[in-house]
Coordinates of N, CA and C in Angstrom, one line a residue:
X1 N 258.5 170.6 8.9 CA 258.0 171.8 8.3 C 258.9 173.0 8.8
X2 N 259.1 174.0 7.9 CA 259.8 175.2 8.2 C 258.9 176.1 9.1
X3 N 259.5 176.6 10.2 CA 258.7 177.5 11.0 C 259.6 178.6 11.6
X4 N 258.9 179.6 12.1 CA 259.6 180.7 12.8 C 259.0 180.8 14.2
X5 N 259.8 180.9 15.2 CA 259.4 181.0 16.5 C 260.0 182.3 17.2
X6 N 259.1 183.1 17.7 CA 259.6 184.3 18.4 C 259.0 184.4 19.8
X7 N 259.8 184.4 20.8 CA 259.2 184.4 22.2 C 258.9 185.8 22.6
X8 N 257.6 185.9 23.1 CA 257.2 187.2 23.6 C 257.3 187.3 25.1
X9 N 256.5 188.2 25.7 CA 256.5 188.4 27.1 C 255.7 187.3 27.8
X10 N 256.0 187.2 29.1 CA 255.3 186.1 29.8 C 253.8 186.2 29.8
X11 N 253.3 187.4 29.7 CA 251.8 187.6 29.8 C 251.2 187.9 28.4
X12 N 252.0 187.8 27.4 CA 251.5 188.1 26.0 C 250.7 186.8 25.5
X13 N 249.9 187.1 24.5 CA 249.2 185.9 23.8 C 250.2 185.0 23.2
X14 N 249.7 183.9 22.8 CA 250.5 182.9 22.0 C 249.8 182.6 20.7
X15 N 250.4 183.1 19.6 CA 249.8 183.1 18.3 C 250.4 182.0 17.5
X16 N 249.6 181.2 16.9 CA 250.0 180.2 15.9 C 249.6 180.7 14.5
X17 N 250.5 181.1 13.7 CA 250.2 181.8 12.4 C 250.2 180.9 11.2
X18 N 249.2 181.0 10.4 CA 249.1 180.1 9.2 C 248.7 181.0 8.0
X19 N 249.6 181.2 7.1 CA 249.6 182.2 6.0 C 248.6 181.7 4.9
X20 N 248.3 182.7 4.0 CA 247.5 182.4 2.8 C 248.4 181.9 1.7
X21 N 247.7 181.5 0.6 CA 248.4 181.1 -0.6 C 249.5 182.1 -1.1
X22 N 250.7 181.7 -1.3 CA 251.8 182.6 -1.7 C 252.5 183.3 -0.6
X23 N 252.0 183.0 0.6 CA 252.7 183.6 1.8 C 253.8 182.8 2.3
X24 N 254.4 183.2 3.5 CA 255.3 182.3 4.2 C 255.3 182.6 5.7
X25 N 256.2 182.2 6.4 CA 256.2 182.3 7.8 C 256.3 183.7 8.4
X26 N 256.6 184.6 7.5 CA 256.7 186.0 7.9 C 255.5 186.9 7.6
X27 N 254.6 186.3 6.8 CA 253.5 187.1 6.2 C 252.5 187.7 7.2
X28 N 252.3 187.0 8.3 CA 251.3 187.4 9.3 C 251.9 188.1 10.5
X29 N 253.2 188.3 10.5 CA 253.9 188.8 11.7 C 253.4 190.2 12.0
X30 N 253.1 191.1 11.0 CA 252.6 192.4 11.3 C 251.2 192.4 11.9
X31 N 250.4 191.5 11.4 CA 249.1 191.3 11.9 C 249.1 190.8 13.4
X32 N 250.0 189.9 13.7 CA 250.2 189.4 15.0 C 250.6 190.5 16.0
X33 N 251.6 191.3 15.5 CA 252.1 192.4 16.3 C 251.0 193.5 16.6
X34 N 250.1 193.7 15.6 CA 249.0 194.6 15.8 C 248.0 194.1 16.8
X35 N 247.7 192.8 16.8 CA 246.8 192.1 17.7 C 247.4 192.1 19.1
X36 N 248.7 191.9 19.3 CA 249.3 191.9 20.6 C 250.8 192.0 20.3
X37 N 251.4 193.2 20.6 CA 252.8 193.3 20.3 C 253.7 192.6 21.3
X38 N 253.2 192.0 22.3 CA 254.0 191.2 23.3 C 253.8 189.7 23.1
X39 N 253.2 189.3 22.0 CA 252.8 187.9 21.9 C 254.0 187.0 21.5
X40 N 253.9 185.8 21.9 CA 254.8 184.7 21.4 C 254.2 184.3 20.1
X41 N 255.1 184.0 19.1 CA 254.6 183.7 17.8 C 255.2 182.4 17.3
X42 N 254.4 181.5 16.8 CA 254.9 180.3 16.1 C 254.2 180.3 14.7
X43 N 255.0 180.4 13.7 CA 254.5 180.6 12.3 C 255.0 179.6 11.4
X44 N 254.2 178.8 10.7 CA 254.6 177.8 9.8 C 254.5 178.2 8.4
X45 N 255.4 177.6 7.6 CA 255.3 177.7 6.1 C 254.7 176.5 5.5
X46 N 253.7 176.7 4.7 CA 253.1 175.5 4.0 C 254.1 174.7 3.2
X47 N 253.9 173.4 3.1 CA 254.9 172.6 2.4 C 254.6 172.3 1.0
X48 N 253.4 172.7 0.5 CA 252.9 172.5 -0.8 C 253.3 173.6 -1.7
X49 N 253.8 173.3 -2.9 CA 254.2 174.3 -3.9 C 253.2 174.3 -5.0
X50 N 252.6 175.5 -5.3 CA 251.7 175.6 -6.5 C 252.1 176.8 -7.3
X51 N 252.8 176.5 -8.4 CA 253.3 177.6 -9.3 C 254.2 178.5 -8.5
X52 N 255.1 177.9 -7.7 CA 256.0 178.7 -6.9 C 255.5 179.3 -5.6
X53 N 254.2 179.1 -5.3 CA 253.6 179.7 -4.2 C 253.4 178.6 -3.1
X54 N 253.6 179.0 -1.8 CA 253.5 178.1 -0.7 C 252.0 178.0 -0.3
X55 N 251.6 176.7 -0.1 CA 250.2 176.4 0.4 C 250.3 175.3 1.4
X56 N 249.2 175.2 2.2 CA 249.1 174.1 3.2 C 248.6 172.8 2.7
X57 N 247.9 172.8 1.5 CA 247.5 171.6 0.9 C 247.2 171.8 -0.5
X58 N 247.1 170.8 -1.3 CA 247.0 170.9 -2.8 C 245.5 171.2 -3.1
X59 N 245.4 171.8 -4.3 CA 244.1 172.0 -4.9 C 244.3 171.7 -6.4
X60 N 243.2 171.4 -7.1 CA 243.1 171.1 -8.5 C 242.6 172.2 -9.3
X61 N 242.5 173.4 -8.7 CA 241.9 174.5 -9.4 C 241.3 175.4 -8.3
X62 N 240.8 176.6 -8.6 CA 240.2 177.5 -7.6 C 239.1 176.8 -6.9
X63 N 239.2 176.7 -5.6 CA 238.2 176.0 -4.7 C 237.9 174.6 -5.1
X64 N 238.9 173.9 -5.7 CA 238.7 172.5 -6.0 C 239.9 171.8 -5.2
X65 N 239.5 171.3 -4.1 CA 240.5 170.9 -3.1 C 240.9 169.4 -3.2
X66 N 242.1 169.1 -3.1 CA 242.6 167.7 -3.1 C 242.4 167.2 -1.6
X67 N 241.4 166.4 -1.4 CA 241.1 166.0 0.0 C 242.1 165.1 0.6
X68 N 242.7 164.2 -0.2 CA 243.8 163.3 0.3 C 245.0 164.2 0.8
X69 N 245.3 165.2 0.0 CA 246.4 166.1 0.4 C 246.0 166.9 1.7
X70 N 244.8 167.3 1.7 CA 244.3 168.1 2.9 C 244.4 167.2 4.2
X71 N 244.0 166.0 4.1 CA 244.1 165.1 5.3 C 245.6 164.8 5.7
X72 N 246.4 164.5 4.7 CA 247.8 164.3 4.9 C 248.5 165.5 5.5
X73 N 248.3 166.6 4.9 CA 248.9 167.8 5.4 C 248.4 168.3 6.8
X74 N 247.1 168.0 7.0 CA 246.5 168.3 8.3 C 247.2 167.5 9.4
X75 N 247.4 166.2 9.1 CA 248.1 165.4 10.1 C 249.6 165.8 10.3
X76 N 250.2 166.2 9.2 CA 251.6 166.7 9.3 C 251.7 168.0 10.2
X77 N 250.7 168.9 9.9 CA 250.7 170.2 10.7 C 250.4 169.9 12.2
X78 N 249.5 169.1 12.4 CA 249.1 168.7 13.8 C 250.4 168.2 14.5
X79 N 251.0 167.2 13.9 CA 252.2 166.6 14.5 C 253.3 167.7 14.8
X80 N 253.5 168.6 13.8 CA 254.5 169.7 14.0 C 254.1 170.6 15.2
X81 N 252.8 171.0 15.2 CA 252.4 171.8 16.3 C 252.6 171.2 17.7
X82 N 252.3 169.9 17.8 CA 252.5 169.2 19.0 C 254.0 169.1 19.4
X83 N 254.8 168.8 18.3 CA 256.3 168.7 18.5 C 256.9 170.0 19.0
X84 N 256.6 171.1 18.3 CA 257.2 172.4 18.7 C 256.7 172.8 20.1
X85 N 255.4 172.6 20.3 CA 254.8 173.0 21.6 C 255.5 172.3 22.8
X86 N 255.8 171.0 22.6 CA 256.5 170.2 23.6 C 257.9 170.8 23.8
X87 N 258.6 171.0 22.7 CA 260.0 171.5 22.7 C 260.0 172.9 23.4
X88 N 259.1 173.7 23.2 CA 259.1 175.1 23.7 C 258.3 175.1 25.1
X89 N 257.8 174.0 25.5 CA 257.0 173.9 26.8 C 255.9 174.9 26.8
X90 N 255.1 174.9 25.7 CA 253.9 175.7 25.7 C 252.7 174.7 25.5
X91 N 251.7 174.8 26.5 CA 250.5 173.9 26.3 C 249.8 174.2 25.1
X92 N 249.3 173.1 24.4 CA 248.6 173.3 23.1 C 247.4 174.2 23.3
X93 N 246.7 174.1 24.4 CA 245.5 175.0 24.6 C 245.8 176.5 24.8
X94 N 247.1 176.8 24.9 CA 247.5 178.2 25.0 C 247.5 178.9 23.7
X95 N 247.6 178.2 22.6 CA 247.7 178.8 21.3 C 246.4 179.4 20.8
X96 N 246.5 180.5 20.2 CA 245.4 181.1 19.4 C 245.8 181.1 18.0
X97 N 245.1 180.4 17.1 CA 245.4 180.3 15.7 C 245.0 181.7 15.1
X98 N 245.9 182.2 14.3 CA 245.6 183.4 13.4 C 245.9 182.9 12.0
X99 N 244.8 182.7 11.2 CA 245.0 182.2 9.9 C 244.3 183.1 8.8
X100 N 244.9 183.1 7.6 CA 244.3 183.9 6.5 C 244.1 182.9 5.3
X101 N 242.9 182.9 4.8 CA 242.6 182.3 3.5 C 243.0 180.8 3.6
X102 N 244.0 180.3 2.8 CA 244.4 178.9 2.9 C 244.8 178.5 4.3
X103 N 245.5 179.3 5.0 CA 245.9 179.0 6.4 C 244.7 178.9 7.3
X104 N 243.7 179.8 7.1 CA 242.5 179.8 7.9 C 241.7 178.5 7.6
X105 N 241.7 178.1 6.3 CA 240.9 176.9 5.9 C 241.5 175.7 6.6
X106 N 242.8 175.5 6.6 CA 243.3 174.3 7.2 C 243.2 174.3 8.7
X107 N 243.2 175.6 9.3 CA 243.0 175.7 10.7 C 241.5 175.3 11.1
X108 N 240.6 175.8 10.3 CA 239.2 175.4 10.6 C 239.0 173.9 10.4
X109 N 239.6 173.3 9.4 CA 239.5 171.9 9.1 C 240.0 171.1 10.3
X110 N 241.2 171.5 10.8 CA 241.8 170.8 12.0 C 240.9 170.9 13.2
X111 N 240.3 172.0 13.4 CA 239.4 172.2 14.6 C 238.2 171.4 14.5
X112 N 237.7 171.2 13.2 CA 236.5 170.4 13.0 C 236.8 168.9 13.0
X113 N 238.0 168.5 12.5 CA 238.2 167.1 12.2 C 239.3 166.4 13.1
X114 N 240.0 167.2 13.9 CA 241.1 166.6 14.8 C 240.9 167.1 16.2
X115 N 241.1 166.2 17.1 CA 241.1 166.5 18.6 C 242.5 166.9 19.0
X116 N 242.9 168.1 18.8 CA 244.2 168.5 19.1 C 244.3 169.4 20.4
X117 N 243.2 170.0 20.7 CA 243.3 170.8 22.0 C 243.3 172.3 21.7
X118 N 243.5 172.8 20.5 CA 243.5 174.2 20.2 C 242.0 174.6 20.3
X119 N 241.7 175.7 21.0 CA 240.3 176.0 21.2 C 240.0 177.5 20.9
X120 N 241.0 178.2 20.4 CA 240.7 179.6 20.0 C 241.3 179.9 18.7
X121 N 240.6 180.7 17.8 CA 241.1 181.0 16.5 C 240.6 182.3 16.0
X122 N 241.4 183.0 15.2 CA 241.0 184.2 14.5 C 241.3 183.8 13.0
X123 N 240.2 183.7 12.3 CA 240.3 183.2 10.9 C 239.8 184.3 9.9
X124 N 240.7 184.8 9.1 CA 240.4 185.8 8.1 C 240.1 185.1 6.8
X125 N 238.8 185.3 6.3 CA 238.3 184.8 5.1 C 238.5 183.3 4.9
X126 N 237.9 182.5 5.8 CA 237.9 181.1 5.7 C 236.7 180.6 4.9
X127 N 236.7 179.4 4.5 CA 235.5 178.8 3.9 C 235.5 177.3 4.2
X128 N 234.3 176.7 4.0 CA 234.2 175.2 4.2 C 234.9 174.5 3.1
X129 N 235.6 173.4 3.5 CA 236.3 172.6 2.5 C 235.4 171.4 2.1
X130 N 234.2 171.4 2.6 CA 233.3 170.3 2.2 C 233.5 169.0 2.9
X131 N 234.3 169.0 4.0 CA 234.5 167.8 4.8 C 233.9 168.0 6.1
X132 N 233.1 167.0 6.5 CA 232.3 167.0 7.7 C 232.1 165.6 8.2
X133 N 233.1 165.0 8.8 CA 233.0 163.6 9.1 C 232.9 163.3 10.6
X134 N 233.1 164.3 11.4 CA 233.2 164.1 12.9 C 231.9 164.7 13.5
X135 N 231.7 164.3 14.8 CA 230.6 164.8 15.5 C 230.9 165.2 17.0
X136 N 232.2 165.2 17.3 CA 232.5 165.6 18.7 C 232.2 167.0 19.0
X137 N 231.9 167.3 20.2 CA 231.4 168.6 20.6 C 232.4 169.7 20.5
X138 N 232.1 170.9 20.0 CA 233.0 172.0 19.9 C 232.7 173.1 20.8
X139 N 231.9 172.9 21.9 CA 231.5 173.9 22.8 C 232.6 174.7 23.4
X140 N 233.8 174.1 23.5 CA 234.9 174.7 24.1 C 235.7 175.6 23.1
X141 N 235.2 175.6 21.9 CA 235.9 176.4 20.8 C 235.4 177.8 20.7
X142 N 236.3 178.8 20.7 CA 235.9 180.2 20.5 C 236.6 180.7 19.2
X143 N 235.8 181.0 18.2 CA 236.3 181.3 16.9 C 235.7 182.6 16.4
X144 N 236.7 183.5 16.0 CA 236.3 184.8 15.3 C 236.6 184.6 13.9
X145 N 235.7 185.0 13.0 CA 236.0 184.9 11.6 C 235.5 186.1 10.8
X146 N 236.1 186.3 9.7 CA 235.7 187.5 8.8 C 235.2 187.0 7.5
X147 N 234.2 187.7 6.9 CA 233.6 187.4 5.6 C 233.6 188.7 4.8
X148 N 234.1 188.7 3.6 CA 234.0 189.9 2.7 C 232.8 189.8 1.8
X149 N 232.0 190.7 1.9 CA 230.8 190.7 1.0 C 231.1 190.7 -0.5
X150 N 232.3 191.3 -0.8 CA 232.7 191.4 -2.2 C 234.0 190.5 -2.5
X151 N 234.1 189.4 -1.7 CA 235.2 188.5 -1.9 C 235.1 187.8 -3.2
X152 N 236.1 188.0 -4.1 CA 236.0 187.3 -5.4 C 236.4 185.8 -5.4
X153 N 236.9 185.4 -4.3 CA 237.5 184.0 -4.2 C 236.5 183.1 -3.4
X154 N 235.9 183.6 -2.3 CA 235.1 182.8 -1.5 C 233.7 183.3 -1.5
X155 N 232.8 182.4 -1.9 CA 231.4 182.8 -2.0 C 230.8 182.8 -0.6
X156 N 229.7 183.6 -0.5 CA 229.0 183.7 0.8 C 228.5 182.3 1.2
X157 N 228.1 181.5 0.3 CA 227.6 180.1 0.6 C 228.7 179.3 1.2
X158 N 229.9 179.4 0.7 CA 231.1 178.6 1.2 C 231.4 179.1 2.6
X159 N 231.3 180.4 2.9 CA 231.6 181.0 4.2 C 230.5 180.5 5.2
X160 N 229.3 180.6 4.7 CA 228.1 180.3 5.6 C 228.1 178.8 5.9
X161 N 228.6 178.0 4.9 CA 228.6 176.5 5.2 C 229.6 176.2 6.3
X162 N 230.7 176.9 6.4 CA 231.7 176.7 7.5 C 231.0 177.2 8.8
X163 N 230.4 178.3 8.8 CA 229.8 178.8 10.0 C 228.7 177.8 10.5
X164 N 228.0 177.3 9.6 CA 226.9 176.3 10.0 C 227.6 175.0 10.6
X165 N 228.7 174.6 10.0 CA 229.4 173.4 10.5 C 229.9 173.6 11.9
X166 N 230.4 174.8 12.2 CA 230.9 175.1 13.5 C 229.8 175.2 14.5
X167 N 228.7 175.9 14.1 CA 227.6 176.2 15.1 C 226.9 174.9 15.3
X168 N 226.7 174.0 14.3 CA 226.0 172.8 14.5 C 226.7 171.9 15.6
X169 N 228.0 172.1 15.7 CA 228.8 171.4 16.7 C 229.0 172.2 18.0
X170 N 228.2 173.3 18.1 CA 228.1 174.1 19.3 C 229.3 175.0 19.6
X171 N 230.2 175.3 18.5 CA 231.3 176.2 18.7 C 230.7 177.6 18.9
X172 N 231.5 178.4 19.7 CA 231.1 179.8 19.9 C 231.7 180.6 18.8
X173 N 230.9 181.1 17.8 CA 231.4 181.7 16.6 C 231.0 183.2 16.6
X174 N 232.0 184.1 16.4 CA 231.8 185.5 16.2 C 232.1 185.9 14.8
X175 N 231.2 186.6 14.1 CA 231.4 186.8 12.7 C 231.5 188.4 12.4
X176 N 232.5 188.8 11.7 CA 232.6 190.2 11.2 C 232.5 190.2 9.7
X177 N 231.5 190.9 9.2 CA 231.2 191.0 7.8 C 231.5 192.4 7.3
X178 N 232.3 192.5 6.3 CA 232.7 193.8 5.7 C 232.3 193.9 4.2
X179 N 232.4 195.1 3.7 CA 232.2 195.3 2.2 C 233.4 195.0 1.4
X180 N 234.4 194.5 2.0 CA 235.7 194.3 1.3 C 235.8 193.0 0.5
X181 N 236.9 192.9 -0.2 CA 237.1 191.6 -1.0 C 237.8 190.6 -0.1
X182 N 238.9 190.1 -0.7 CA 239.6 188.9 0.0 C 240.8 189.4 0.9
X183 N 241.1 190.7 0.9 CA 242.2 191.2 1.7 C 241.8 191.4 3.1
X184 N 242.8 191.4 4.0 CA 242.5 191.7 5.4 C 242.5 193.3 5.6
X185 N 241.4 193.7 6.2 CA 241.2 195.2 6.3 C 241.4 195.6 7.8
X186 N 241.6 196.9 8.0 CA 241.8 197.5 9.3 C 240.5 197.2 10.1
X187 N 239.4 197.3 9.5 CA 238.1 197.0 10.2 C 238.1 195.6 10.8
X188 N 238.6 194.7 10.0 CA 238.7 193.3 10.5 C 239.7 193.2 11.6
X189 N 240.8 193.8 11.5 CA 241.8 193.7 12.5 C 241.3 194.3 13.8
X190 N 240.7 195.5 13.7 CA 240.1 196.1 14.9 C 239.1 195.2 15.6
X191 N 238.2 194.6 14.8 CA 237.2 193.7 15.4 C 237.8 192.5 16.0
X192 N 238.8 191.9 15.3 CA 239.5 190.8 15.9 C 240.2 191.1 17.2
X193 N 240.8 192.3 17.2 CA 241.5 192.7 18.4 C 240.5 192.9 19.6
X194 N 239.4 193.5 19.3 CA 238.4 193.7 20.3 C 237.9 192.4 20.8
X195 N 237.6 191.4 19.9 CA 237.2 190.1 20.3 C 238.3 189.4 21.2
X196 N 239.5 189.5 20.8 CA 240.7 189.0 21.6 C 240.7 189.5 23.0
X197 N 240.5 190.8 23.1 CA 240.6 191.5 24.4 C 239.5 191.1 25.4
X198 N 238.4 190.5 24.8 CA 237.3 190.1 25.6 C 237.3 188.7 26.0
X199 N 238.3 187.9 25.6 CA 238.4 186.5 25.9 C 238.7 186.3 27.4

């Protein structure tokens, strides 16, 4: 997988960036810089192409997900995260995922379905992908996520389903709800930063 790596200061956060549909490895750099301008950044580009747009897994229409692709690409991403982390000598548990939309979705899926060791995430506008096959405890997971009341892409039911999946497995979930649509707002960024500073 294509990725971008930028080393930050010794005491900065370590962000693992996963872009939304149509984004790339540079899309969330400004957000990462706002959250912590001294952070180390590892940012992946999704390998799936949909009408010329990068994604992390296939879909067959809006919110109609290809589960085989989801599982295959989740395994690919986990393998790459482990490989780069070992090469850069960064412990897996040091990463904080910062994901938006499609990137937030695969991040949540991996935390729910894979035992990789990542235990902190900032997820902008994620949703449940309808997969819930595991039952291992998520009490060590700290997850901040945002929901847009007027999001035209993600229904409140789909957002709430993900929240319930996480809470049922005892994850520590912090939710910020805004009146916005699917875009990332300053209100969300400020709330995410506040959450981050309290970790």
